[in-house]
PDB file of C-alpha atoms in Angstrom:
ATOM      1  CA  MET A   1      65.393 -24.837  58.267  1.00  0.00           C
ATOM      2  CA  GLN A   2      62.677 -24.900  61.058  1.00  0.00           C
ATOM      3  CA  GLU A   3      60.595 -22.291  59.278  1.00  0.00           C
ATOM      4  CA  ILE A   4      60.646 -24.353  55.992  1.00  0.00           C
ATOM      5  CA  ARG A   5      59.829 -27.369  57.939  1.00  0.00           C
ATOM      6  CA  LYS A   6      56.803 -25.678  59.748  1.00  0.00           C
ATOM      7  CA  LEU A   7      55.836 -24.362  56.244  1.00  0.00           C
ATOM      8  CA  ALA A   8      56.222 -27.668  54.727  1.00  0.00           C
ATOM      9  CA  GLU A   9      53.865 -29.374  57.456  1.00  0.00           C
ATOM     10  CA  HIS A  10      51.400 -26.719  57.416  1.00  0.00           C
ATOM     11  CA  TYR A  11      50.917 -27.215  53.715  1.00  0.00           C
ATOM     12  CA  SER A  12      51.402 -31.007  53.610  1.00  0.00           C
ATOM     13  CA  ILE A  13      54.665 -30.633  51.315  1.00  0.00           C
ATOM     14  CA  PRO A  14      57.203 -33.252  51.819  1.00  0.00           C
ATOM     15  CA  VAL A  15      60.925 -32.311  52.817  1.00  0.00           C
ATOM     16  CA  VAL A  16      64.257 -33.621  51.489  1.00  0.00           C
ATOM     17  CA  ASP A  17      66.508 -33.428  54.411  1.00  0.00           C
ATOM     18  CA  THR A  18      69.812 -33.602  52.387  1.00  0.00           C
ATOM     19  CA  ILE A  19      71.835 -32.397  55.552  1.00  0.00           C
ATOM     20  CA  GLU A  20      71.067 -35.591  57.269  1.00  0.00           C
ATOM     21  CA  SER A  21      71.987 -37.480  54.120  1.00  0.00           C
ATOM     22  CA  PHE A  22      75.584 -36.073  54.480  1.00  0.00           C
ATOM     23  CA  SER A  23      75.925 -36.561  58.118  1.00  0.00           C
ATOM     24  CA  ASN A  24      77.971 -39.597  57.879  1.00  0.00           C
ATOM     25  CA  ASP A  25      80.710 -38.462  55.511  1.00  0.00           C
ATOM     26  CA  TYR A  26      80.428 -34.714  54.918  1.00  0.00           C
ATOM     27  CA  ASP A  27      84.091 -33.908  54.345  1.00  0.00           C
ATOM     28  CA  ASN A  28      84.326 -36.439  51.704  1.00  0.00           C
ATOM     29  CA  LEU A  29      81.258 -35.328  49.915  1.00  0.00           C
ATOM     30  CA  THR A  30      82.085 -31.973  49.334  1.00  0.00           C
ATOM     31  CA  VAL A  31      84.412 -29.915  47.346  1.00  0.00           C
ATOM     32  CA  ASP A  32      85.220 -27.291  49.751  1.00  0.00           C
ATOM     33  CA  GLY A  33      83.227 -28.156  53.060  1.00  0.00           C
ATOM     34  CA  VAL A  34      80.166 -26.495  51.903  1.00  0.00           C
ATOM     35  CA  HIS A  35      79.228 -27.603  47.912  1.00  0.00           C
ATOM     36  CA  PRO A  36      78.735 -30.789  46.946  1.00  0.00           C
ATOM     37  CA  ASN A  37      81.091 -32.937  44.773  1.00  0.00           C
ATOM     38  CA  ASP A  38      79.959 -35.630  42.183  1.00  0.00           C
ATOM     39  CA  ASP A  39      79.387 -37.934  44.893  1.00  0.00           C
ATOM     40  CA  GLY A  40      77.608 -35.434  47.089  1.00  0.00           C
ATOM     41  CA  TYR A  41      75.139 -34.238  44.172  1.00  0.00           C
ATOM     42  CA  LYS A  42      74.376 -38.016  43.508  1.00  0.00           C
ATOM     43  CA  ILE A  43      73.386 -38.497  47.239  1.00  0.00           C
ATOM     44  CA  TYR A  44      71.159 -35.081  46.768  1.00  0.00           C
ATOM     45  CA  ALA A  45      69.536 -36.554  43.790  1.00  0.00           C
ATOM     46  CA  ASP A  46      69.141 -39.986  45.115  1.00  0.00           C
ATOM     47  CA  SER A  47      67.388 -38.311  48.215  1.00  0.00           C
ATOM     48  CA  VAL A  48      65.087 -36.066  46.162  1.00  0.00           C
ATOM     49  CA  ALA A  49      64.077 -38.998  43.990  1.00  0.00           C
ATOM     50  CA  SER A  50      63.300 -41.105  47.028  1.00  0.00           C
ATOM     51  CA  ILE A  51      60.931 -38.352  48.538  1.00  0.00           C
ATOM     52  CA  ILE A  52      59.243 -38.083  44.858  1.00  0.00           C
ATOM     53  CA  ASP A  53      58.988 -41.880  44.385  1.00  0.00           C
ATOM     54  CA  GLU A  54      57.444 -42.137  47.587  1.00  0.00           C
ATOM     55  CA  GLY A  55      54.978 -39.250  46.841  1.00  0.00           C
ATOM     56  CA  VAL A  56      53.576 -39.963  43.757  1.00  0.00           C
ATOM     57  CA  GLY A  57      50.212 -40.744  43.818  1.00  0.00           C
ATOM     58  CA  SER A  58      49.841 -40.466  47.581  1.00  0.00           C
ATOM     59  CA  ILE A  59      49.930 -36.845  48.049  1.00  0.00           C
ATOM     60  CA  PRO A  60      46.813 -35.082  47.470  1.00  0.00           C
ATOM     61  CA  MET A  61      46.621 -31.979  45.342  1.00  0.00           C
ATOM     62  CA  TYR A  62      47.160 -28.669  46.751  1.00  0.00           C
ATOM     63  CA  ARG A  63      44.244 -26.324  46.738  1.00  0.00           C
ATOM     64  CA  GLU A  64      44.439 -22.928  47.929  1.00  0.00           C
ATOM     65  CA  ALA A  65      41.011 -22.812  49.367  1.00  0.00           C
ATOM     66  CA  ASP A  66      41.798 -25.706  51.504  1.00  0.00           C
ATOM     67  CA  ILE A  67      44.628 -24.384  53.529  1.00  0.00           C
ATOM     68  CA  GLU A  68      44.530 -20.930  55.536  1.00  0.00           C
ATOM     69  CA  PRO A  69      47.867 -18.946  54.623  1.00  0.00           C
ATOM     70  CA  VAL A  70      50.477 -18.850  57.468  1.00  0.00           C
ATOM     71  CA  ASN A  71      50.895 -15.081  56.733  1.00  0.00           C
ATOM     72  CA  GLU A  72      48.016 -12.997  55.924  1.00  0.00           C
ATOM     73  CA  CYS A  73      50.127 -10.705  53.788  1.00  0.00           C
ATOM     74  CA  THR A  74      50.388 -13.722  51.072  1.00  0.00           C
ATOM     75  CA  ASP A  75      48.174 -11.568  48.971  1.00  0.00           C
ATOM     76  CA  VAL A  76      50.837  -9.065  48.165  1.00  0.00           C
ATOM     77  CA  PHE A  77      51.904 -11.284  45.440  1.00  0.00           C
ATOM     78  CA  GLU A  78      48.872 -11.131  43.649  1.00  0.00           C
ATOM     79  CA  THR A  79      50.670 -11.199  40.300  1.00  0.00           C
ATOM     80  CA  PHE A  80      52.071 -14.848  40.804  1.00  0.00           C
ATOM     81  CA  LYS A  81      49.865 -17.721  39.655  1.00  0.00           C
ATOM     82  CA  TRP A  82      50.113 -21.238  40.443  1.00  0.00           C
ATOM     83  CA  TYR A  83      50.326 -23.854  37.669  1.00  0.00           C
ATOM     84  CA  GLY A  84      49.491 -27.237  37.787  1.00  0.00           C
ATOM     85  CA  ALA A  85      51.646 -30.085  36.534  1.00  0.00           C
ATOM     86  CA  GLU A  86      48.775 -30.786  33.722  1.00  0.00           C
ATOM     87  CA  GLU A  87      49.484 -26.903  32.377  1.00  0.00           C
ATOM     88  CA  PHE A  88      53.079 -27.666  31.461  1.00  0.00           C
TER      89      PHE A  88
END
């Protein structure tokens, strides 16, 4: 989780902390102590939606040239291509 936070901070990507959302009532929000039940999934969805709603229009467009990669070996994945939302 810490690495995800570091990478997200480096690339200015918002993170949804779904564990914190469950902290008050974890046992009643999962079917087996791990996987969310219907109420748990509702909390996940609401948490993700709130981050999206907050960020729409306020997060700058990511440009590869603007940010140095965390790991110089990222070019190993040369066959991957990033597609912007406008291309879908």
